[in-house]
GROMACS .gro file of C-alpha atoms in nm:
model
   74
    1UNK     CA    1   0.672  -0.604  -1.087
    2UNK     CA    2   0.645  -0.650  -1.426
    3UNK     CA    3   0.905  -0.456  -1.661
    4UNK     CA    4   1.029  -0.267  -1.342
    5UNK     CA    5   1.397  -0.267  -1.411
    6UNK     CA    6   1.516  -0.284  -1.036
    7UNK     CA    7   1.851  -0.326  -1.050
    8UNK     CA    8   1.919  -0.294  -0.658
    9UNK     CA    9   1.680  -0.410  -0.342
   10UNK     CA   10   1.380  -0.192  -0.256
   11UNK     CA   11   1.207  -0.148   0.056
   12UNK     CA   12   0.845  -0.178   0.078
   13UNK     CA   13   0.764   0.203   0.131
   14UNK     CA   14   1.030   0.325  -0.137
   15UNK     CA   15   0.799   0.039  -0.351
   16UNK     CA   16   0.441   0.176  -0.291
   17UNK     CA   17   0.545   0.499  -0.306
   18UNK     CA   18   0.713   0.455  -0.713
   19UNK     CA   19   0.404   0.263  -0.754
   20UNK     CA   20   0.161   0.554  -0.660
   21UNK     CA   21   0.364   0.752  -0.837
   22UNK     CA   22   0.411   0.528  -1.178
   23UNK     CA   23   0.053   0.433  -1.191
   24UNK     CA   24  -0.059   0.807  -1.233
   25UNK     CA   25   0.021   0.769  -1.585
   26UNK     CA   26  -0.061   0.429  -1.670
   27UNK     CA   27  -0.372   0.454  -1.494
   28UNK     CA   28  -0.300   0.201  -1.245
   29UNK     CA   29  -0.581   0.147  -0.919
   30UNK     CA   30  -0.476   0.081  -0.611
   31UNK     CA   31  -0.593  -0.051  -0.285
   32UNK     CA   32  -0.474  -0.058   0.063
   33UNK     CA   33  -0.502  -0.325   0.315
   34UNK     CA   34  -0.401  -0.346   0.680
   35UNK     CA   35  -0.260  -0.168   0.973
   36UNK     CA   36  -0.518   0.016   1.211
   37UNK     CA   37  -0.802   0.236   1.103
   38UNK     CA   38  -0.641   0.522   1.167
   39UNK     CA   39  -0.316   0.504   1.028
   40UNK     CA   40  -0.479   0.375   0.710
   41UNK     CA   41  -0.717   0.635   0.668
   42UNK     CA   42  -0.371   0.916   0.746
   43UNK     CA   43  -0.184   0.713   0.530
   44UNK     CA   44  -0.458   0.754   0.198
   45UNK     CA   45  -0.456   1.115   0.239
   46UNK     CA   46  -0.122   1.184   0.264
   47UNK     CA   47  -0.120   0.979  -0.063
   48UNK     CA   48  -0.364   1.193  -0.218
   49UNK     CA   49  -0.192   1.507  -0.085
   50UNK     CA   50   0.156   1.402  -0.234
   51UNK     CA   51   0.016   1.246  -0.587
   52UNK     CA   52  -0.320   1.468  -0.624
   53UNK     CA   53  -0.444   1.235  -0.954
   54UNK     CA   54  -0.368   0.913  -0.818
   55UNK     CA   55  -0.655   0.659  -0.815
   56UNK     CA   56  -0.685   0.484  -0.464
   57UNK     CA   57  -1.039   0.308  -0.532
   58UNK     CA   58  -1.085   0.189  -0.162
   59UNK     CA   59  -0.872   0.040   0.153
   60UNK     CA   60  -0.952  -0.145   0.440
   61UNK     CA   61  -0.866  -0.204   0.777
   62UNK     CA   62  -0.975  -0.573   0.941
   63UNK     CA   63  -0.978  -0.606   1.314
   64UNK     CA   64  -0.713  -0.756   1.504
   65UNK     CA   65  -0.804  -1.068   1.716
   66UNK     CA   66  -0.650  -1.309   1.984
   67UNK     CA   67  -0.467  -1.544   1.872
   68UNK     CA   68  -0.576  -1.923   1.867
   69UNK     CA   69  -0.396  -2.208   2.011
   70UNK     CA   70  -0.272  -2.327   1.695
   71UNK     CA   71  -0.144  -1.987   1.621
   72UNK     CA   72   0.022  -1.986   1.902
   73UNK     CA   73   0.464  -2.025   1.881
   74UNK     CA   74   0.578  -2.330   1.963
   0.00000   0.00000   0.00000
């Protein structure tokens, strides 16, 4: 992230969540991929619940599948 001034590791949910939280007042968008339906749609309003102006302008959720031989481990 540009300009972030980490000085120490972060962990992906203390990242989105200084994100959500930072973009309020630069009026950054954000958008949320993965993970099932459910949990996605719990985790966007929570979100909205903990940041109330925060700007979440869509998510979504793509369906699993089998995977293909090539996939596959070795």
């Amino acid at each position: 992230m540009y300009n972030a001034n980490l000085k120490d590791r972060v962990c992906g949910p203390e990242l989105m969540l200084r994100c959500l939280d930072e973009g309020r007042s630069k009026g950054w968008r954000h958008f949320f991929l993965g993970g099932k339906d459910a949990v996605l749609i719990d985790l966007v309003s929570k979100m909205r619940e903990r940041f109330p102006d925060v700007e979440i302008v869509g998510w979504h959720s793509p369906p699993f599948k089998a995977l293909s031989e090539q996939e596959e481990p070795i």
